[in-house]
């Protein structure tokens, strides 16, 4: 009893930590090597290999009738793969889906799923299947001594540990899988391109990845969608073994509508329509009126997008949809494979093809040696049969009169046991005189074949030539044109929120207390609106609903909001302080609106200013953007609109040419607009000269400025009076920038405002 207890203690008691570590490592290695990763030889995982082998054993070749999938699954899990039938069937269905595998291995009959829902396939009791013609490239050499065999899970049967693939299936069909601590995502490729690269590597063993990429131009998915990844990125993918591929749907214009005819790999049409519909419901896609799915048997993918009008820019719309839906998506690539050394490794294109060619060369050598052994054995038997035919009467006599004719034959004619057995197995019908001629003819044929096999096995160049010929023959038989078109394009950019909003004229109204609102149209009189008690009109700007509304505060900081987000003018608006942060004592003075390339002239009451584009005033920061440097004691004056940097008015009368500045003491100065610098921010240059003493004492300041064309007029206000001045009247006040200017006529010595006169 003590011995038994001692033995039990010695062998079964181990620390839980050690047991858990060993168990997890064993499980990890099983998942990596026997479940998730494909082998470089045949490009299959164990379950896929067993399915293909089991179907071949059932006689389900491409020329046979389809059989129930349940029959195949039953054989697979009963003989080779003791796992769940649903998992096994799903693996089989995947190999039958033409939208999942570039070169399907299983020919399915029945419902094997759809691109909308790949897992919507019927139960295995309903579907039928057989192997495709392409599967011959994996099975054609199986019984020719090409691969090693091992016992199945219960030791009652033998199964191939690898299939003798005639083509690099690991690249042609690709693979995906998640193991423990690693994963694989190998994209599929075109058969002709891969064969061309293999042949090039056979002929030029020192070829680089870049050389091979002249043949393998990129992945080739089972979809007509475009691959828009750049040539450099594809080359980097093949050099490192990992990266990503960007795919984009194919579309065309048809009767003013958008018709999508191909989607990226593994993208569901239903999901794409759902994504677009969600944007329409959220009112983020106002230019789309309707969606339709017109896919049918003749057109597997046909999604129709109906624009709201013929004025919608379809290119811009599709660019937005590419960026916001699965119409454009990235496909991950990670060439993690179990190499010929039996270990998982990430391989670049050259190493992958090099290892596969090494596997193929070993397979061909084994096949040739196997055939050579068969030929030599047959020649050996034929030699014995020839001896028998030359001495047929004596052979018959020995067989009739000897109890044990085999040793007598061996001794009498000097033949081996194998030859003697062959003689004894002869049928009487084969004792005709013509058999001797057949034997000699067969000997000649087999002797030639033996010599040819020995030549090939003795020459590496001949072996390479044979492999090359077989690759070309398979490429001719199973190859096809590329499906995924390679087109270099920039990644799509989603439209800004402003671009998705209808472009309507709006008037942005700012009150003295900093409340803002927006009214539709430009005909409204902002001063006539109702304001809160103690509040009044401050400033207004005319713009469009899809533009940014800009606000300038007393410190020279700029703030901006999307115009369509402002409250309606029917209300009293909302305070800008609820959206922006502004110190106590400061206030919002002016509002601006227009295109991003609109140019404006900014200045302070100290007479300094510069030109800038409206886009420089756009800011998402709550604290605003420092733009105009305002010295102590100064404040910004009302900005002057100049125009756009491009597409300026063709009318010379409206083209701004002069800057007119006025001071509170009645000094007026006009100078060319081109003398004002264009900056993104800062203090600017001096526009009009005001004596420093008068500035510091607060006795004089610049009240404003205007930018006018040759046929425009300006108004100079002094209290309730104004003076209208045309270009010819301004000539008297023209001078150089930063000069003092000239005094206005009597009665306008106290200027309060300067503005451009409205055109009549």
XYZ file of C-alpha atoms in Angstrom:
760
model
C 0.000 0.000 0.000
C 2.865 2.306 0.835
C 4.554 1.596 -2.507
C 1.374 2.436 -4.425
C 0.927 5.713 -2.533
C 4.558 6.617 -3.088
C 4.282 5.883 -6.799
C 1.124 7.973 -7.087
C 2.819 10.870 -5.306
C 5.909 10.721 -7.499
C 4.077 10.745 -10.798
C 0.893 12.749 -10.328
C 1.682 15.561 -7.940
C 2.889 18.601 -9.818
C 2.396 22.305 -9.014
C -0.747 23.806 -10.528
C 1.345 26.614 -12.042
C 3.511 24.148 -13.986
C 0.509 22.129 -15.138
C -1.422 25.221 -16.300
C 1.623 26.577 -18.126
C 2.281 23.299 -19.944
C -1.392 22.776 -20.787
C -1.738 26.288 -22.221
C 1.468 25.983 -24.249
C 0.324 22.633 -25.651
C -3.029 24.149 -26.556
C -1.326 27.179 -28.115
C 0.914 25.047 -30.301
C -2.064 22.945 -31.373
C -4.034 26.022 -32.405
C -1.060 27.479 -34.268
C 0.047 24.340 -36.103
C -3.130 22.267 -36.407
C -5.980 24.741 -36.677
C -5.447 28.385 -37.548
C -2.447 28.758 -39.859
C -2.055 27.318 -43.378
C 0.999 25.348 -44.472
C 3.107 26.808 -47.254
C 3.030 23.502 -49.163
C -0.654 23.223 -50.041
C -1.916 26.457 -48.465
C -4.534 24.587 -46.442
C -5.433 24.276 -42.786
C -5.871 20.722 -41.440
C -9.683 20.827 -41.628
C -9.596 22.013 -45.245
C -7.019 19.370 -46.162
C -9.137 16.627 -44.601
C -12.287 17.807 -46.358
C -10.598 17.772 -49.764
C -9.005 14.357 -49.113
C -12.255 12.860 -47.795
C -14.137 14.091 -50.882
C -11.519 12.525 -53.151
C -11.849 9.236 -51.255
C -15.630 9.399 -51.796
C -15.016 9.746 -55.523
C -16.453 13.261 -55.671
C -14.309 14.420 -58.575
C -15.303 17.165 -60.962
C -16.756 14.560 -63.362
C -18.873 12.750 -60.762
C -22.394 13.522 -59.601
C -22.912 15.818 -56.623
C -23.505 14.115 -53.286
C -25.170 15.392 -50.156
C -22.839 17.580 -48.113
C -23.876 15.668 -45.001
C -22.225 12.578 -46.497
C -18.925 14.397 -46.866
C -19.090 16.009 -43.437
C -19.893 12.642 -41.879
C -16.830 11.040 -43.463
C -14.597 13.942 -42.454
C -15.556 14.011 -38.776
C -15.896 10.246 -38.520
C -12.584 9.336 -40.117
C -10.188 12.281 -39.893
C -11.443 15.338 -37.992
C -13.241 14.578 -34.699
C -14.751 18.036 -34.200
C -18.157 19.658 -34.542
C -20.077 19.011 -37.724
C -21.219 22.650 -38.011
C -17.628 23.951 -37.923
C -16.559 21.373 -40.486
C -19.494 22.184 -42.763
C -18.822 25.918 -42.500
C -15.196 25.351 -43.570
C -16.479 23.326 -46.532
C -18.997 26.022 -47.510
C -16.257 28.660 -47.440
C -14.260 26.657 -49.997
C -17.351 26.554 -52.236
C -18.218 30.292 -52.165
C -16.933 32.018 -55.324
C -17.064 35.372 -53.503
C -14.834 34.044 -50.681
C -12.295 31.868 -52.538
C -10.549 33.155 -55.661
C -10.286 29.575 -56.958
C -12.955 27.495 -55.140
C -12.055 23.912 -54.219
C -15.636 22.705 -53.776
C -18.381 22.858 -56.392
C -21.587 23.437 -54.447
C -25.155 22.839 -55.547
C -27.858 24.534 -53.518
C -27.816 27.499 -51.187
C -24.193 28.127 -50.238
C -24.733 31.674 -48.936
C -24.584 35.068 -50.627
C -22.368 38.164 -50.487
C -25.112 39.818 -48.382
C -24.775 37.159 -45.711
C -22.050 34.537 -46.315
C -23.388 32.472 -43.403
C -26.920 32.225 -44.778
C -26.161 28.848 -46.394
C -28.651 25.986 -46.136
C -28.153 23.041 -43.803
C -25.870 20.268 -45.010
C -28.799 17.880 -45.422
C -30.087 20.081 -48.258
C -26.932 21.023 -50.177
C -24.825 18.852 -52.455
C -21.175 19.126 -53.394
C -18.212 17.739 -55.284
C -14.646 18.857 -55.987
C -13.849 21.475 -58.628
C -11.428 20.951 -61.502
C -8.912 23.213 -59.738
C -8.806 20.752 -56.802
C -6.915 18.344 -59.105
C -3.844 20.540 -58.592
C -3.888 19.442 -54.940
C -4.798 15.772 -55.415
C -3.416 14.747 -58.813
C -0.096 13.434 -57.458
C -1.348 12.117 -54.127
C -0.816 8.382 -54.801
C 2.640 8.813 -56.321
C 4.824 8.748 -53.224
C 4.920 12.535 -53.038
C 3.893 13.157 -49.422
C 4.158 11.593 -46.002
C 1.198 9.822 -44.446
C 0.212 9.437 -40.824
C -2.431 7.678 -38.759
C -5.787 9.329 -38.241
C -7.018 10.249 -34.768
C -7.900 6.650 -33.792
C -5.100 4.922 -35.681
C -7.382 2.911 -37.964
C -6.710 4.832 -41.181
C -3.894 6.720 -42.873
C -4.251 10.322 -43.997
C -1.862 12.599 -45.926
C 0.016 15.053 -43.746
C 0.211 17.386 -46.756
C -1.288 17.525 -50.231
C 1.141 17.597 -53.205
C 0.052 20.979 -54.568
C 1.164 21.685 -58.129
C 0.502 25.421 -57.617
C 1.218 27.817 -54.685
C -2.354 27.625 -53.392
C -1.390 29.594 -50.274
C -1.046 32.697 -52.460
C -3.800 31.921 -54.959
C -6.646 31.508 -52.464
C -5.057 33.239 -49.481
C -6.089 32.458 -45.926
C -7.323 34.034 -42.712
C -6.998 32.727 -39.189
C -6.535 33.706 -35.568
C -4.200 31.597 -33.461
C -2.819 32.201 -29.967
C -0.620 35.277 -30.013
C -0.635 35.518 -33.805
C -2.923 35.677 -36.806
C -2.760 35.415 -40.571
C -4.402 37.369 -43.383
C -3.019 36.317 -46.746
C -4.806 37.990 -49.674
C -5.628 35.949 -52.794
C -3.681 36.443 -56.029
C -4.033 35.812 -59.735
C -2.881 32.359 -60.878
C -1.156 33.525 -64.053
C 0.749 36.279 -62.260
C 1.941 33.977 -59.476
C 3.039 31.277 -61.951
C 4.923 33.923 -63.934
C 6.726 35.009 -60.736
C 7.567 31.387 -59.847
C 9.084 30.812 -63.283
C 11.065 34.038 -63.035
C 12.436 32.968 -59.642
C 13.347 29.548 -61.065
C 15.269 31.202 -63.876
C 16.701 34.024 -61.740
C 17.269 32.695 -58.189
C 18.706 36.063 -57.087
C 15.615 38.020 -58.161
C 14.494 40.665 -55.655
C 11.004 41.353 -54.364
C 10.830 44.348 -56.707
C 11.636 42.068 -59.655
C 8.922 39.610 -58.629
C 6.430 42.472 -58.259
C 6.790 43.074 -61.986
C 4.883 39.793 -62.313
C 2.735 39.819 -59.141
C 1.305 43.336 -59.467
C -0.899 43.023 -56.385
C -3.599 40.895 -54.767
C -6.503 39.708 -56.919
C -9.702 39.317 -54.909
C -12.825 37.462 -56.102
C -14.497 40.809 -56.837
C -14.249 43.399 -59.612
C -13.686 46.253 -57.148
C -10.619 48.463 -57.573
C -7.425 48.186 -55.553
C -6.347 51.814 -55.099
C -3.251 51.218 -52.975
C -0.175 52.893 -54.447
C 2.575 50.895 -56.141
C 5.017 51.863 -53.381
C 2.707 50.606 -50.628
C 2.146 47.305 -52.429
C 5.883 46.875 -52.849
C 6.376 47.578 -49.124
C 3.720 44.955 -48.324
C 5.491 42.292 -50.366
C 8.898 43.237 -48.948
C 7.808 43.048 -45.299
C 5.029 40.473 -45.464
C 2.469 42.717 -43.794
C 0.520 45.864 -44.598
C -2.931 46.777 -45.883
C -4.743 47.013 -49.193
C -7.319 49.729 -49.867
C -10.243 48.653 -52.037
C -12.928 50.814 -53.610
C -16.276 49.976 -55.209
C -16.882 50.348 -58.952
C -19.626 52.748 -60.024
C -20.942 54.362 -63.179
C -23.415 57.050 -64.200
C -26.631 55.806 -65.743
C -29.475 58.200 -66.630
C -28.288 60.684 -64.030
C -28.161 57.995 -61.312
C -25.252 56.276 -59.596
C -25.050 52.518 -60.217
C -22.603 50.533 -58.076
C -21.595 47.323 -59.867
C -18.830 45.896 -57.649
C -18.054 46.078 -53.931
C -14.800 45.511 -51.993
C -13.979 42.009 -50.814
C -16.405 40.626 -48.195
C -18.529 43.796 -48.128
C -22.268 43.197 -47.806
C -24.510 45.170 -50.206
C -27.232 45.266 -47.560
C -24.836 46.809 -45.042
C -23.741 49.485 -47.516
C -27.369 50.451 -48.184
C -27.995 50.508 -44.445
C -25.039 52.849 -43.887
C -26.218 55.243 -46.608
C -29.821 55.125 -45.333
C -28.632 55.949 -41.806
C -26.972 59.126 -43.104
C -30.130 60.053 -44.997
C -32.269 59.598 -41.877
C -29.839 61.732 -39.889
C -30.190 64.425 -42.613
C -26.474 64.218 -43.302
C -26.987 63.356 -46.958
C -29.448 65.911 -48.376
C -28.269 65.398 -51.962
C -29.576 61.792 -52.070
C -33.257 61.187 -52.724
C -33.589 57.402 -52.934
C -31.762 54.044 -52.756
C -32.522 50.817 -54.613
C -31.051 47.335 -54.655
C -31.537 45.961 -58.178
C -29.187 42.982 -57.790
C -30.309 39.798 -59.528
C -28.854 36.651 -61.081
C -27.517 38.511 -64.127
C -26.260 41.459 -62.063
C -25.023 40.059 -58.718
C -24.231 43.593 -57.538
C -26.344 46.531 -58.692
C -26.995 49.238 -56.115
C -28.679 52.403 -57.381
C -28.325 55.800 -55.671
C -30.736 58.467 -56.917
C -29.491 62.084 -56.468
C -31.944 64.805 -55.507
C -31.298 66.796 -58.680
C -29.085 66.844 -61.749
C -27.071 69.652 -60.142
C -25.569 67.270 -57.567
C -21.858 66.645 -58.139
C -21.837 62.834 -58.392
C -18.047 62.605 -58.124
C -18.096 64.603 -54.890
C -21.018 62.582 -53.535
C -19.295 59.250 -54.210
C -16.063 60.561 -52.696
C -18.013 61.280 -49.507
C -19.656 57.839 -49.523
C -16.294 56.171 -50.074
C -14.997 57.888 -46.931
C -18.033 57.233 -44.734
C -19.226 53.753 -45.783
C -17.788 50.352 -46.662
C -17.719 51.326 -50.340
C -14.045 51.889 -49.599
C -12.287 49.752 -47.018
C -8.883 48.546 -45.949
C -8.069 44.845 -46.181
C -5.383 43.711 -43.754
C -2.468 41.645 -45.079
C -0.217 39.533 -42.848
C 1.616 36.674 -44.558
C 2.031 34.478 -41.493
C 2.516 30.889 -42.693
C 3.815 27.573 -41.399
C 7.016 27.268 -43.424
C 8.745 24.162 -44.733
C 10.577 23.916 -41.397
C 7.233 23.453 -39.635
C 7.349 26.790 -37.823
C 5.078 29.826 -38.194
C 6.809 32.775 -39.831
C 5.984 36.011 -41.650
C 7.436 35.779 -45.151
C 7.976 38.353 -47.856
C 7.053 37.475 -51.423
C 10.502 36.202 -52.397
C 10.917 33.954 -49.348
C 7.385 32.623 -49.725
C 7.843 31.668 -53.378
C 11.352 30.353 -52.682
C 10.106 28.048 -49.927
C 7.165 26.868 -52.025
C 9.446 26.107 -54.982
C 11.673 24.149 -52.595
C 8.592 22.189 -51.485
C 7.550 21.676 -55.100
C 11.015 20.531 -56.112
C 11.080 18.012 -53.267
C 7.604 16.804 -54.254
C 8.596 16.349 -57.900
C 11.798 14.509 -56.930
C 9.773 12.148 -54.750
C 7.272 11.619 -57.562
C 10.014 10.889 -60.086
C 11.832 8.528 -57.722
C 8.562 6.749 -57.017
C 7.904 6.370 -60.714
C 11.502 5.295 -61.350
C 11.145 2.561 -58.747
C 7.940 1.403 -60.432
C 9.620 1.370 -63.858
C 12.637 -0.554 -62.580
C 10.407 -3.074 -60.811
C 8.341 -3.541 -63.945
C 11.444 -3.989 -66.113
C 12.688 -6.543 -63.637
C 9.401 -8.493 -63.934
C 9.411 -8.193 -67.720
C 12.888 -9.722 -67.851
C 11.546 -12.735 -65.941
C 8.465 -12.968 -68.173
C 10.669 -12.874 -71.264
C 12.698 -15.796 -69.921
C 9.452 -17.699 -69.429
C 8.243 -17.077 -72.970
C 11.577 -18.127 -74.437
C 11.346 -21.363 -72.453
C 7.608 -21.761 -72.296
C 7.466 -25.535 -72.687
C 9.973 -26.142 -69.923
C 8.218 -23.658 -67.643
C 4.896 -25.425 -68.161
C 6.515 -28.780 -67.519
C 8.019 -27.554 -64.192
C 4.722 -26.051 -63.081
C 2.818 -29.268 -63.901
C 5.243 -31.708 -62.324
C 6.767 -29.871 -59.351
C 4.995 -29.500 -56.011
C 6.871 -26.259 -55.328
C 7.626 -24.808 -58.754
C 8.851 -21.384 -57.514
C 12.297 -22.458 -56.163
C 12.788 -24.789 -59.146
C 12.108 -21.980 -61.585
C 14.485 -19.710 -59.682
C 17.232 -22.297 -59.762
C 16.686 -23.434 -63.357
C 16.538 -20.019 -65.034
C 18.437 -17.872 -62.485
C 15.505 -15.563 -61.794
C 14.419 -13.816 -58.581
C 11.463 -14.646 -56.390
C 9.553 -11.626 -57.695
C 10.060 -12.763 -61.271
C 9.072 -16.327 -60.397
C 5.869 -15.069 -58.740
C 5.023 -13.059 -61.859
C 5.531 -16.172 -64.037
C 3.306 -18.242 -61.768
C 0.597 -15.541 -61.872
C 0.408 -15.620 -65.678
C -2.979 -16.460 -67.153
C -3.242 -19.094 -69.879
C -4.613 -16.491 -72.315
C -1.309 -14.632 -72.066
C 0.761 -17.573 -73.383
C 0.270 -16.527 -77.000
C 3.266 -15.838 -79.228
C 2.258 -12.160 -79.558
C 2.917 -11.591 -75.842
C 6.641 -11.828 -76.427
C 6.429 -8.883 -78.822
C 4.326 -6.906 -76.348
C 6.871 -7.548 -73.603
C 9.757 -6.375 -75.793
C 7.806 -3.253 -76.831
C 6.958 -2.476 -73.190
C 10.605 -3.000 -72.237
C 11.698 -0.484 -74.852
C 9.153 2.105 -73.683
C 10.000 1.627 -70.010
C 13.726 1.665 -70.697
C 13.353 5.037 -72.449
C 11.257 6.308 -69.543
C 13.865 5.077 -67.037
C 16.638 6.824 -68.909
C 14.598 10.052 -69.046
C 13.779 9.900 -65.333
C 17.419 9.305 -64.452
C 18.477 12.244 -66.630
C 15.973 14.558 -64.920
C 16.921 13.374 -61.427
C 20.604 13.756 -62.259
C 20.279 17.339 -63.573
C 18.945 20.283 -61.576
C 18.437 22.262 -64.797
C 16.214 19.507 -66.262
C 14.287 19.328 -62.994
C 13.641 23.086 -63.101
C 12.553 22.827 -66.737
C 10.060 20.085 -65.833
C 8.626 22.163 -62.972
C 8.414 25.185 -65.279
C 6.555 23.180 -67.943
C 4.085 21.823 -65.392
C 3.451 25.316 -64.004
C 2.795 26.686 -67.491
C 0.460 23.787 -68.272
C -1.559 24.406 -65.100
C -1.627 28.152 -65.766
C -3.019 27.447 -69.230
C -5.610 25.068 -67.806
C -6.798 26.942 -64.709
C -5.558 30.522 -65.206
C -7.858 33.490 -65.818
C -7.691 37.256 -66.191
C -7.248 39.575 -63.236
C -10.523 40.578 -61.563
C -9.443 43.313 -59.128
C -8.308 46.272 -61.214
C -5.222 48.125 -59.970
C -5.780 51.905 -60.057
C -3.763 54.335 -57.955
C -6.071 56.865 -56.305
C -5.921 59.096 -53.262
C -7.904 58.016 -50.217
C -11.418 59.445 -50.188
C -12.226 62.463 -48.045
C -15.602 62.953 -46.403
C -17.443 66.174 -47.140
C -17.415 68.804 -44.458
C -20.649 69.354 -42.607
C -20.979 72.701 -44.391
C -20.801 70.970 -47.776
C -23.713 68.727 -46.836
C -25.951 71.667 -45.896
C -28.075 73.327 -48.617
C -26.564 76.614 -49.764
C -29.156 79.275 -48.926
C -28.694 83.021 -48.387
C -28.751 84.015 -44.700
C -28.238 87.165 -42.669
C -26.238 86.797 -39.462
C -27.227 89.357 -36.810
C -25.072 90.271 -33.811
C -26.440 92.364 -30.937
C -24.485 94.722 -28.708
C -24.737 92.257 -25.805
C -23.243 89.460 -27.904
C -26.412 87.579 -28.846
C -26.496 86.023 -32.299
C -29.168 84.678 -34.654
C -29.637 83.933 -38.335
C -32.398 84.984 -40.740
C -33.116 83.471 -44.138
C -32.436 85.767 -47.084
C -30.585 89.052 -47.470
C -33.619 91.343 -47.616
C -34.124 91.583 -43.855
C -33.496 94.835 -41.947
C -31.519 93.714 -38.868
C -32.110 96.962 -36.960
C -35.890 96.488 -37.114
C -35.845 93.150 -35.271
C -36.909 92.761 -31.665
C -34.079 92.684 -29.106
C -33.937 91.886 -25.436
C -34.526 94.722 -23.001
C -31.435 96.894 -22.867
C -29.984 95.308 -25.978
C -29.764 96.613 -29.531
C -28.384 95.908 -32.976
C -24.578 95.797 -33.278
C -23.571 94.361 -36.647
C -24.800 92.035 -39.440
C -23.239 90.038 -42.255
C -24.656 88.484 -45.391
C -23.580 84.926 -46.153
C -24.843 81.466 -46.967
C -26.068 78.642 -44.750
C -23.188 76.323 -45.696
C -20.500 78.854 -44.769
C -18.798 79.746 -41.517
C -20.054 82.692 -39.468
C -17.057 84.589 -38.064
C -17.037 86.899 -35.037
C -14.351 89.426 -34.076
C -14.061 90.607 -30.483
C -12.592 93.723 -28.935
C -9.212 92.008 -28.399
C -8.816 91.174 -32.089
C -9.547 87.473 -31.588
C -11.585 85.541 -34.153
C -14.271 82.931 -33.477
C -16.325 80.909 -35.953
C -19.437 78.727 -36.117
C -21.281 76.933 -38.893
C -23.955 79.353 -40.047
C -26.627 76.655 -40.247
C -26.224 75.929 -36.504
C -27.270 79.440 -35.449
C -30.748 79.964 -33.952
C -33.513 81.424 -36.101
C -34.112 85.180 -36.227
C -37.692 84.513 -35.107
C -36.229 84.159 -31.614
C -33.937 86.575 -29.850
C -31.024 84.239 -30.498
C -28.504 82.912 -28.009
C -25.448 84.462 -26.356
C -22.099 83.735 -28.003
C -20.679 83.390 -24.495
C -22.487 80.031 -24.291
C -20.343 78.732 -27.159
C -17.124 80.675 -26.662
C -14.967 81.801 -23.776
C -14.453 85.557 -23.549
C -13.096 87.506 -20.538
C -15.318 89.889 -18.602
C -15.207 93.415 -19.954
C -14.595 92.274 -23.537
C -17.295 92.087 -26.198
C -18.025 90.873 -29.689
C -17.898 93.758 -32.156
C -18.336 92.445 -35.688
C -19.589 89.429 -37.616
C -18.361 88.285 -41.037
C -19.477 85.665 -43.547
C -18.413 84.462 -46.951
C -16.286 81.924 -48.737
C -13.025 80.723 -47.235
C -11.082 82.582 -49.957
C -12.908 85.868 -49.312
C -10.409 88.666 -48.600
C -10.960 91.324 -45.972
C -9.035 94.306 -44.646
C -8.600 94.366 -40.847
C -7.409 97.421 -38.932
C -7.375 99.053 -35.491
C -8.238 102.564 -34.380
C -4.478 103.294 -34.165
C -4.324 103.187 -37.962
C -2.565 99.822 -38.511
C -3.958 97.008 -40.629
C -3.452 94.202 -43.140
C -5.316 92.053 -45.665
C -6.158 88.431 -44.915
C -8.396 85.628 -46.172
C -11.538 84.781 -44.245
C -10.254 81.221 -43.796
C -7.589 82.606 -41.448
C -10.400 83.679 -39.095
C -11.906 80.196 -38.896
C -11.275 78.534 -35.551
C -12.700 75.603 -33.602
C -11.207 76.774 -30.316
C -13.608 78.028 -27.683
C -11.042 80.621 -26.617
C -10.801 81.992 -30.139
C -7.863 82.548 -32.451
C -5.430 85.431 -32.009
C -5.611 87.334 -35.271
C -5.405 91.121 -35.067
C -2.920 92.625 -32.621
C -4.764 95.405 -30.760
C -2.483 97.789 -28.770
C -3.650 99.044 -25.341
C -6.186 101.837 -25.789
C -7.084 100.746 -29.318
C -9.881 98.601 -30.706
C -10.693 96.981 -34.067
C -12.539 99.009 -36.663
C -15.196 97.518 -38.909
C -13.502 95.133 -41.402
C -13.737 96.057 -45.068
C -14.721 93.449 -47.648
C -12.356 93.213 -50.620
C -13.436 90.167 -52.616
C -12.233 86.654 -53.436
C -8.677 85.733 -54.188
C -9.907 83.961 -57.335
C -12.839 84.569 -59.617
C -12.907 88.327 -58.983
C -15.594 90.333 -60.705
C -14.890 91.012 -64.352
C -16.333 94.502 -63.943
C -13.576 97.061 -63.472
C -16.064 99.329 -61.790
C -16.450 96.913 -58.889
C -12.808 95.814 -58.606
C -11.419 97.338 -55.372
C -8.467 99.586 -56.101
C -8.335 102.190 -53.302
C -8.236 102.138 -49.523
C -9.836 105.216 -47.936
C -9.080 105.909 -44.240
C -10.698 108.602 -42.087
C -9.735 109.905 -38.646
C -11.988 111.405 -36.014
C -10.420 114.846 -36.679
C -11.552 114.845 -40.306
C -8.372 113.719 -42.024
C -8.927 111.569 -45.106
C -6.304 109.535 -46.971
C -6.713 107.383 -50.094
C -3.954 105.082 -51.410
C -3.676 101.994 -53.624
C -4.933 98.718 -52.177
C -1.792 96.953 -53.398
C 0.258 98.890 -50.819
C -1.396 96.986 -47.963
C 0.402 93.747 -46.989
C -1.364 90.382 -46.911
C -0.780 88.523 -43.630
C -2.300 85.621 -41.699
C -2.208 87.525 -38.405
C -0.421 90.351 -36.629
C -0.507 94.132 -36.285
C -0.075 94.997 -39.934
C 1.415 98.142 -41.456
C 0.543 101.763 -40.819
C -2.326 102.855 -43.031
C -2.743 106.511 -41.958
C -0.493 108.646 -39.845
C -1.924 109.992 -36.580
C 0.445 111.933 -34.305
C 1.454 109.691 -31.382
C 0.626 112.386 -28.819
C -2.903 112.680 -30.096
C -3.272 108.875 -30.107
C -2.039 108.473 -26.548
C -4.202 111.322 -25.353
C -7.213 109.799 -26.998
C -7.775 113.022 -28.911
C -7.734 111.423 -32.354
C -8.138 107.916 -33.823
C -9.031 106.224 -37.080
C -12.796 105.857 -37.155
C -12.877 103.462 -40.084
C -11.894 102.640 -43.615
C -13.461 101.583 -46.886
C -12.255 99.797 -49.985
C -13.714 101.145 -53.225
C -13.562 100.598 -56.969
C -13.210 103.189 -59.694
C -16.965 103.743 -60.098
C -18.048 103.211 -56.513
C -18.894 105.868 -53.918
C -18.327 106.186 -50.195
C -20.212 108.019 -47.444
C -18.390 110.112 -44.826
C -20.583 110.556 -41.746
C -20.308 113.368 -39.233
C -23.127 112.795 -36.781
C -26.382 112.818 -38.773
C -24.805 114.408 -41.848
C -22.942 112.570 -44.564
C -20.813 113.474 -47.548
C -21.048 111.311 -50.688
C -17.771 111.040 -52.519
C -17.016 109.381 -55.870
C -13.641 108.326 -57.208
C -13.043 111.740 -58.825
C -13.705 113.448 -55.469
C -11.219 111.144 -53.737
C -8.398 112.180 -56.084
C -7.848 115.281 -53.956
C -7.124 113.064 -50.926
C -4.830 110.561 -52.649
C -1.391 110.105 -51.181
C 1.039 107.478 -50.042
C 0.193 104.903 -47.408
C 1.076 105.964 -43.819
C 0.785 109.693 -44.642
C -1.392 112.153 -42.748
C -3.911 112.813 -45.525
C -5.932 116.003 -46.017
C -8.666 117.714 -44.073
C -12.256 117.230 -45.124
C -14.435 120.295 -45.876
C -15.861 122.418 -43.060
C -18.729 120.681 -41.298
C -17.016 117.261 -41.452
C -14.229 117.944 -38.971
C -15.675 115.392 -36.541
C -16.021 112.195 -38.573
C -17.953 109.398 -36.880
C -18.143 106.759 -39.591
C -17.047 105.884 -43.119
C -18.778 103.295 -45.275
C -19.270 102.225 -48.859
C -22.411 103.624 -50.481
C -24.955 101.070 -51.673
C -25.178 100.768 -55.446
C -28.384 102.235 -56.890
